[in-house]
mmCIF file of C-alpha atoms and ligand atoms in Angstrom:
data_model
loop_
_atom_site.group_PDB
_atom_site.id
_atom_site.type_symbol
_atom_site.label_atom_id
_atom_site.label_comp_id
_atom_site.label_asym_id
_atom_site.label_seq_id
_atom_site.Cartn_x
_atom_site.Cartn_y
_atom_site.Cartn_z
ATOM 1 C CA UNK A 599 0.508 -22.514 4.325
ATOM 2 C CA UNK A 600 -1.416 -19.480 4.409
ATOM 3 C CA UNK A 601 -2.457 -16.717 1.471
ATOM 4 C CA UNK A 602 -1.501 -13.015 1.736
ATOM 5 C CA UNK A 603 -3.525 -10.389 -0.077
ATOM 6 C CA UNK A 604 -1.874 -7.358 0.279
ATOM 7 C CA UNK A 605 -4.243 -4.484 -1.101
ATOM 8 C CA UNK A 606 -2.114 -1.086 -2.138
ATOM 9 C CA UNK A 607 -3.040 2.422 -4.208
ATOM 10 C CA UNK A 608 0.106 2.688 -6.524
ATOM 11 C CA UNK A 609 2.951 0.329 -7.754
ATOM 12 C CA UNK A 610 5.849 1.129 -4.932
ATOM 13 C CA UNK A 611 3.320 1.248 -2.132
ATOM 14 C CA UNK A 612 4.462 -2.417 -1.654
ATOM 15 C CA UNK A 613 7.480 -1.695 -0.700
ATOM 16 C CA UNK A 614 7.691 0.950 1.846
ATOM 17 C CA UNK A 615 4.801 -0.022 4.220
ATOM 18 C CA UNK A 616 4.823 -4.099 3.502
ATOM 19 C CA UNK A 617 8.371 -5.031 1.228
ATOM 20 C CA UNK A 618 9.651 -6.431 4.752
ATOM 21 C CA UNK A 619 6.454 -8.453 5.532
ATOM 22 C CA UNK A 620 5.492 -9.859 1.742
ATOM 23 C CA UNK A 621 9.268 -10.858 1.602
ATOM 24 C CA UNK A 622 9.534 -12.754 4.543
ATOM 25 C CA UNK A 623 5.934 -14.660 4.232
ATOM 26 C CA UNK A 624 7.014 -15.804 0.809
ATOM 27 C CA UNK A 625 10.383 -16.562 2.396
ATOM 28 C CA UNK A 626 8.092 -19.314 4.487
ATOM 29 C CA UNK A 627 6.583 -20.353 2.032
ATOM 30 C CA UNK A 628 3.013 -18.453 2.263
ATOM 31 C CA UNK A 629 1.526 -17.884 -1.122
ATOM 32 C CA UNK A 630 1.546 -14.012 -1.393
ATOM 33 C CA UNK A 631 -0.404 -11.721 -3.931
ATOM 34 C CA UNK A 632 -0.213 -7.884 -4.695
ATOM 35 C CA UNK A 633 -3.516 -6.132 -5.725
ATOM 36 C CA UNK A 634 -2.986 -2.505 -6.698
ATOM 37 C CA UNK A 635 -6.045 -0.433 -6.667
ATOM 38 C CA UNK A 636 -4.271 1.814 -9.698
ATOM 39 C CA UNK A 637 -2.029 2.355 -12.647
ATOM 40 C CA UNK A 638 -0.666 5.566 -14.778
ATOM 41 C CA UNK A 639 -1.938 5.201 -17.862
ATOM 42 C CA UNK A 640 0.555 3.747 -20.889
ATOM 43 C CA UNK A 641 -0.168 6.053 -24.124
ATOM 44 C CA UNK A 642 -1.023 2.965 -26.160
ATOM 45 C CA UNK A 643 -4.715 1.452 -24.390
ATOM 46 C CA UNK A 644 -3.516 -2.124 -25.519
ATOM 47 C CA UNK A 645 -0.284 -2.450 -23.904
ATOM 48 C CA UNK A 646 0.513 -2.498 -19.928
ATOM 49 C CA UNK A 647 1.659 0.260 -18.347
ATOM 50 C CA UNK A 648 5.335 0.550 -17.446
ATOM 51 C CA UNK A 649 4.271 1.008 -14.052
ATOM 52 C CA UNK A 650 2.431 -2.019 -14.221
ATOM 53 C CA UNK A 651 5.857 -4.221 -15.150
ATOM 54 C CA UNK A 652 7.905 -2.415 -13.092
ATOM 55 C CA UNK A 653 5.313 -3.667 -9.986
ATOM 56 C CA UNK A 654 5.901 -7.043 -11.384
ATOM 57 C CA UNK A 655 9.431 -6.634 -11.442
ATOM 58 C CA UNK A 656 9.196 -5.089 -7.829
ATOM 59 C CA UNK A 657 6.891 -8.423 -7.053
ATOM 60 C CA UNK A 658 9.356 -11.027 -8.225
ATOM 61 C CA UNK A 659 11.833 -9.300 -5.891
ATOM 62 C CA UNK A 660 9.990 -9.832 -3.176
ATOM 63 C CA UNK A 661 8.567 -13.429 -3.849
ATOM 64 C CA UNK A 662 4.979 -12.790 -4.712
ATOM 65 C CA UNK A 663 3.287 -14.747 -6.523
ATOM 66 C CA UNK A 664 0.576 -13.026 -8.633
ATOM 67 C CA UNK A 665 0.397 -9.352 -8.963
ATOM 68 C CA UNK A 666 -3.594 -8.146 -10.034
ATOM 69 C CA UNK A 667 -4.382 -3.928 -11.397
ATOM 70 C CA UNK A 668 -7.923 -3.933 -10.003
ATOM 71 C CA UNK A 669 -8.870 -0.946 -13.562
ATOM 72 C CA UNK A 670 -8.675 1.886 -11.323
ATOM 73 C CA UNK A 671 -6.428 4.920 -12.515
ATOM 74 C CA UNK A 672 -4.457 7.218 -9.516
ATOM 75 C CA UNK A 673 -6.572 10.142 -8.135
ATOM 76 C CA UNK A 674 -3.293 12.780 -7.624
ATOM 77 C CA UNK A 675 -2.285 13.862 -4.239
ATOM 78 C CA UNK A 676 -2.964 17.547 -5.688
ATOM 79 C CA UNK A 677 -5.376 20.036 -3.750
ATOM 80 C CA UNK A 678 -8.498 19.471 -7.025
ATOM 81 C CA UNK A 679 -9.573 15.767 -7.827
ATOM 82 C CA UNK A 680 -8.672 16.241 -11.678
ATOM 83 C CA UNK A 681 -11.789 14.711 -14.322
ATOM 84 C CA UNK A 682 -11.029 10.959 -15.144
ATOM 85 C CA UNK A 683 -9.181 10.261 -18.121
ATOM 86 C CA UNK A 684 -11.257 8.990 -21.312
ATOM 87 C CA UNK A 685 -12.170 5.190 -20.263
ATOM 88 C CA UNK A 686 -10.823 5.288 -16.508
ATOM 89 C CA UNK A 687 -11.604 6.226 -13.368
ATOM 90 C CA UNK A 688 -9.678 7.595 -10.891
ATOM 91 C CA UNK A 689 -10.034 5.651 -7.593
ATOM 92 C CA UNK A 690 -10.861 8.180 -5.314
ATOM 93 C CA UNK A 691 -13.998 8.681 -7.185
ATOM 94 C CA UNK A 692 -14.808 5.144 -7.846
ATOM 95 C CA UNK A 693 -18.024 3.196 -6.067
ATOM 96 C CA UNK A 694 -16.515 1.733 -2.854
ATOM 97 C CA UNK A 695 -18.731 -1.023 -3.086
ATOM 98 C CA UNK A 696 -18.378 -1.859 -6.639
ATOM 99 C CA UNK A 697 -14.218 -1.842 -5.787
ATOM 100 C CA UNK A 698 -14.888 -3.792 -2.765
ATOM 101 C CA UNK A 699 -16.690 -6.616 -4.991
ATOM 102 C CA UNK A 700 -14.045 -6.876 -7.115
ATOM 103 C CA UNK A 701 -11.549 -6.850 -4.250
ATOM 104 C CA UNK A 702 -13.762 -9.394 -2.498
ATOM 105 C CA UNK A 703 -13.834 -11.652 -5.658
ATOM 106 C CA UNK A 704 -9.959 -11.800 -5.705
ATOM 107 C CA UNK A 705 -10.256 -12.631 -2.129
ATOM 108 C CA UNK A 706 -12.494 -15.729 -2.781
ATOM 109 C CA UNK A 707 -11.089 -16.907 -5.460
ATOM 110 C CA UNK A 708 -7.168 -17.350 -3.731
ATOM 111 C CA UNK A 709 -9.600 -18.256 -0.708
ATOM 112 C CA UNK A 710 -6.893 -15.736 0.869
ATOM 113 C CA UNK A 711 -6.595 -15.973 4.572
ATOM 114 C CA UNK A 712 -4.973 -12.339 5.399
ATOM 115 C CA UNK A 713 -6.001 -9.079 3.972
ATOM 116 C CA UNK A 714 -3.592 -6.371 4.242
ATOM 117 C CA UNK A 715 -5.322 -2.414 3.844
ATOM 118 C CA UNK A 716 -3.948 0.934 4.941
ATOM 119 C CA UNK A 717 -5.215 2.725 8.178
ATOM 120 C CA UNK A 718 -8.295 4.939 8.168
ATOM 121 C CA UNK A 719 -5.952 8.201 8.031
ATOM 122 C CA UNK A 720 -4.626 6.608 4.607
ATOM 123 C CA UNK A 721 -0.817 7.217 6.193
ATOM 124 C CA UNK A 722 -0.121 10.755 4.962
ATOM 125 C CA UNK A 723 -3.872 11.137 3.888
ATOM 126 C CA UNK A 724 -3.407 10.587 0.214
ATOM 127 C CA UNK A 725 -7.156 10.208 -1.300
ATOM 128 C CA UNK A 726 -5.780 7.149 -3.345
ATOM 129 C CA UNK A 727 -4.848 5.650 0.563
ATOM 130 C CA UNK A 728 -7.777 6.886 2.317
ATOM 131 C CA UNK A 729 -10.127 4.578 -0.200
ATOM 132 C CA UNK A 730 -7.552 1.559 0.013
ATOM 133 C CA UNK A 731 -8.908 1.445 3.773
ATOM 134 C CA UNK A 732 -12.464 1.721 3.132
ATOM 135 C CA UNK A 733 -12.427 -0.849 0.008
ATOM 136 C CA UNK A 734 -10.539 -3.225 1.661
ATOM 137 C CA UNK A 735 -12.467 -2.853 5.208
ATOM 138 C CA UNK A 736 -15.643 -3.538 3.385
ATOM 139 C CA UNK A 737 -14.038 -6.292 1.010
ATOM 140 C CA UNK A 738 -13.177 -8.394 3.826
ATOM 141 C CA UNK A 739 -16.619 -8.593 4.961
ATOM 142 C CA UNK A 740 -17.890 -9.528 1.471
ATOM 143 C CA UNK A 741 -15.363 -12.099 1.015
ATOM 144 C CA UNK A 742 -15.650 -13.288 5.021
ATOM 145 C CA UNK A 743 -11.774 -12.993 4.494
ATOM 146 C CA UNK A 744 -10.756 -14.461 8.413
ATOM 147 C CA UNK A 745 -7.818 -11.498 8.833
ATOM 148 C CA UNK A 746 -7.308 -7.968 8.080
ATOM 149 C CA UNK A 747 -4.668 -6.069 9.280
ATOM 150 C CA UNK A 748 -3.777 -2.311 8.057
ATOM 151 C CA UNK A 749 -0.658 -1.057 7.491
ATOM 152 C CA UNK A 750 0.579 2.202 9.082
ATOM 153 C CA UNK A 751 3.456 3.319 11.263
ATOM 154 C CA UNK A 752 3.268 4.414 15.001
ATOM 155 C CA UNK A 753 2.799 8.192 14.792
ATOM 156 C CA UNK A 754 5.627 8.987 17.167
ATOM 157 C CA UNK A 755 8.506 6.461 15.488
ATOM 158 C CA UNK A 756 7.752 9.342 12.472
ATOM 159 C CA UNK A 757 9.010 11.866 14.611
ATOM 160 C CA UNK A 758 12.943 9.714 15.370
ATOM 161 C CA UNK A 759 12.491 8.578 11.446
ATOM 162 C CA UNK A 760 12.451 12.657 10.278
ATOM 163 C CA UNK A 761 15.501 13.342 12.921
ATOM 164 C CA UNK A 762 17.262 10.356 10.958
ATOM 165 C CA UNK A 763 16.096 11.382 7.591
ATOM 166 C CA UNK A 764 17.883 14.911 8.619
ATOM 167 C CA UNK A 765 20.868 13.160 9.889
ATOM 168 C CA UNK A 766 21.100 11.037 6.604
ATOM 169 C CA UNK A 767 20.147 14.752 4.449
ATOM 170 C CA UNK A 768 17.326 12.856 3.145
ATOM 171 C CA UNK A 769 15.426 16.162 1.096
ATOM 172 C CA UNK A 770 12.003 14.954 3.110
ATOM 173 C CA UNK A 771 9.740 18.165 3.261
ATOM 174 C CA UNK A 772 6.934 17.171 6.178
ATOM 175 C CA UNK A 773 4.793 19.527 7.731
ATOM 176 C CA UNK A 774 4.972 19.534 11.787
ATOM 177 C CA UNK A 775 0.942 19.406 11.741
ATOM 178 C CA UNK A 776 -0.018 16.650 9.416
ATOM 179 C CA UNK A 777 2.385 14.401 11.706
ATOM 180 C CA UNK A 778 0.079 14.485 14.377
ATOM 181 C CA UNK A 779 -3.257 13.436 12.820
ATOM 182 C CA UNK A 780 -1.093 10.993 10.238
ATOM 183 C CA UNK A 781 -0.801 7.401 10.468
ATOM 184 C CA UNK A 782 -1.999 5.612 13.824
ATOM 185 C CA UNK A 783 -1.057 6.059 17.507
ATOM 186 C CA UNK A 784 1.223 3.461 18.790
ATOM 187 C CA UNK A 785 -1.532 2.247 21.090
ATOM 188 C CA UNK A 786 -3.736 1.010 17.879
ATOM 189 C CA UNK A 787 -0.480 -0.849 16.346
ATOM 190 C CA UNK A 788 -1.226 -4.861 16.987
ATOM 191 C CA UNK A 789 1.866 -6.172 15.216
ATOM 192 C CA UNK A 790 5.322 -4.906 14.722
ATOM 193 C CA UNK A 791 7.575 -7.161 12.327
ATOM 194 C CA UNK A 792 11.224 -7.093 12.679
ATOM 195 C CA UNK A 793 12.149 -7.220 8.625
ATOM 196 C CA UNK A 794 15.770 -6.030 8.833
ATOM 197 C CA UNK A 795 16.953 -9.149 7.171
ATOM 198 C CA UNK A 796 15.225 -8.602 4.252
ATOM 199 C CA UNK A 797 16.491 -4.679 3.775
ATOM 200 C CA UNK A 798 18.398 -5.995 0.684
ATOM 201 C CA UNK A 799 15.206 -7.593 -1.120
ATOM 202 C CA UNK A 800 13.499 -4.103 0.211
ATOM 203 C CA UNK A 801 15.698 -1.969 -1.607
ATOM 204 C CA UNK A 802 16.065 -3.886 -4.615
ATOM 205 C CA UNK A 803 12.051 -4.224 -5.188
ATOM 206 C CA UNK A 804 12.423 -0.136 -4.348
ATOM 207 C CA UNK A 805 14.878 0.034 -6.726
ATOM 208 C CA UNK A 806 13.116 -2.032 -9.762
ATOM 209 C CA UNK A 807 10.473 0.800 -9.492
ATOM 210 C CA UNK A 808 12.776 2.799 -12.720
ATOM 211 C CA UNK A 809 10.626 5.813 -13.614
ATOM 212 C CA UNK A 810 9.931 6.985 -10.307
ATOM 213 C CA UNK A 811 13.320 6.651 -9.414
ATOM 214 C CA UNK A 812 14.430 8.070 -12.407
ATOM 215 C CA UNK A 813 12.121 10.797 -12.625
ATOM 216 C CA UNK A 814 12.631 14.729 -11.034
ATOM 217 C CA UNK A 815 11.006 16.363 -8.049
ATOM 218 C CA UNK A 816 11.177 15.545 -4.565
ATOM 219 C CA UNK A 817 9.886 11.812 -4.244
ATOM 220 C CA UNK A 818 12.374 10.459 -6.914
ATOM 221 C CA UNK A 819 15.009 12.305 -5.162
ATOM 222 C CA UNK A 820 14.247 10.572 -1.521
ATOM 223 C CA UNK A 821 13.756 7.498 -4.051
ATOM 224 C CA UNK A 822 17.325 7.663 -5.184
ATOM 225 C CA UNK A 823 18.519 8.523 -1.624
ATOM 226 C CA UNK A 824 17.053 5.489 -0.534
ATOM 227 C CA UNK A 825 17.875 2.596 -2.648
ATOM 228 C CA UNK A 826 22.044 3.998 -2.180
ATOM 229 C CA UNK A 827 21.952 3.723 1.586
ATOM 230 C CA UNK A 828 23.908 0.896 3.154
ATOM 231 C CA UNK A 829 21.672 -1.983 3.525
ATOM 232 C CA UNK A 830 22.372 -1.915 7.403
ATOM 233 C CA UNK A 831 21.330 2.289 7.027
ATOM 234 C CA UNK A 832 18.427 1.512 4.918
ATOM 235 C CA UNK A 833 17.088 -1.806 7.298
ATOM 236 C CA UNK A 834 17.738 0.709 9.824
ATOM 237 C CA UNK A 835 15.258 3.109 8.291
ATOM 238 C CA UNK A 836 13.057 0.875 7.123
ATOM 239 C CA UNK A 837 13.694 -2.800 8.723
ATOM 240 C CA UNK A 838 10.288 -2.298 10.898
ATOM 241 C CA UNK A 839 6.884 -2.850 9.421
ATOM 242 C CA UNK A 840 3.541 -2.091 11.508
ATOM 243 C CA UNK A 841 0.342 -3.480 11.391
ATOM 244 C CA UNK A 842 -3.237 -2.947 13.534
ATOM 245 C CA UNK A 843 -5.090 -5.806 13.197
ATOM 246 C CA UNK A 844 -9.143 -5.144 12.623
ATOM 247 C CA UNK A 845 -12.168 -7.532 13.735
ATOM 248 C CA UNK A 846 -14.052 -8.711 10.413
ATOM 249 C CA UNK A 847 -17.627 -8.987 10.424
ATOM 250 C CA UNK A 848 -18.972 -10.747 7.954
ATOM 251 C CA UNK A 849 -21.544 -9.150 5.928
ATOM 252 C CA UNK A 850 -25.195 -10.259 5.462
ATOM 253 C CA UNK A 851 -26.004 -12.339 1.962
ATOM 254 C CA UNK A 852 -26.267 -9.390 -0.313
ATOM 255 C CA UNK A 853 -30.144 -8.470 -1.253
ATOM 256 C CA UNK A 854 -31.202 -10.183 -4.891
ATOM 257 C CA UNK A 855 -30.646 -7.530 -7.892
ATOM 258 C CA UNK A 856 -29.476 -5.233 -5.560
ATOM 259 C CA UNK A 857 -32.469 -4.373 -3.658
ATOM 260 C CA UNK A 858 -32.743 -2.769 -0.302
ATOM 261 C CA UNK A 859 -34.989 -4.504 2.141
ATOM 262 C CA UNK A 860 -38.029 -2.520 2.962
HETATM 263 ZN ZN1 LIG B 2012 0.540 5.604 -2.942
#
């Protein structure tokens, strides 16, 4: 049986790209583990954040195992990259490499076999995204993890997904543009998974995610949309997963104390 890392910026990001895939390797018995790059927050420093349990809950839903908060906090999807809170930094501005090494280290220590990032467009392009697929491109070579595949969608299944979100009056705002530079071209996708069987488990680990869904604006309203479609209309949305799988090189031993060969 194998190990599944699957590396994401924000409690819910499980779901949507990978629910279908983390589901059905823990289905088979794979041991499968959610790292999340970043938290909100809670108001008390000593007690987890609600997003935090609500990942777990989302986690148990799907089967996984172990769910890890690697310290970062979330960067905003807002035009300005706001200051870090007092004690945290947002992940956008955090060291790759010092986020890779603690990636890597989860990696060795479950001696995981498959890494799963984001492409290099981040999806959408949120910042938060974007650094998910540079920390865990460069984590995998530290750790020599064998596998790394990122998650993203084939650019032009977007296009039949926004005339079913329209069909469905799913209150998606896009913009035209973005959806041509987003994601990845079919032609890069290596893996497609067929994860309509577990649309149920999908929506439910959506669905365990309370404050977003309960909260106002846009994204809890497609939120709420979601989780009360049909499970055959919401596997139909979302009962396809894709992957492009990426050639690891394994990085040199690191230089002693940090040192740069002269
Ligand atoms: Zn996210």
């Amino acid at each position: 049986m194998a190990t599944v890392l699957a590396f994401h910026a924000h409690p819910d990001d499980e779901v949507l790209l990978t629910g279908g895939t983390l589901a059905r390797a823990a289905a088979e018995g794979h041991r499968v583990v959610i790292a999340v790059a970043t938290d909100h927050m809670a108001a008390d420093p000593h007690t987890e954040s609600p997003r935090l349990r609500e990942l777990r809950a989302s986690a148990g839903v799907l089967g996984a195992h172990r769910v890890v908060h690697l310290g970062y906090t979330d960067s905003g999807h807002g035009p300005v990259l706001l200051p870090d809170p007092p004690g945290r930094t947002r992940f956008a501005r955090a060291d790759t490499e010092e986020a890779a090494q603690r990636l890597a280290a989860l990696l060795r220590e479950e001696d995981a076999d498959l890494l799963i990032g984001y492409d290099a467009n981040g999806g959408y392009g949120h910042r938060d995204h974007v650094k998910v697929h540079q920390v865990a491109r460069r984590a995998a070579e530290l750790a020599g993890t064998p596998r790394l595949l990122e998650a993203t969608m084939p650019r032009e299944t977007i296009a039949h997904l926004v005339r079913l979100i329209r069909v469905l009056r799913i209150p998606l705002r896009y913009d035209p543009d973005a959806l041509r530079t987003a994601y990845s071209p079919r032609s890069a996708i290596t893996h497609t998974l067929r994860v309509r069987r577990f649309a149920r488990q999908k929506r439910a680990a959506l669905a365990a995610h309370r404050s977003q869904v309960a909260g106002s604006g846009r994204p809890a309203t497609v939120m709420r949309t979601l989780i009360r479609l049909p499970a055959p209309v919401f596997g139909l949305l979302l009962g396809r997963e894709w992957f492009a799988e990426v050639v690891v090189r394994p990085a040199p031993l690191p230089h002693p104390a940090g040192q740069r060969p002269q």
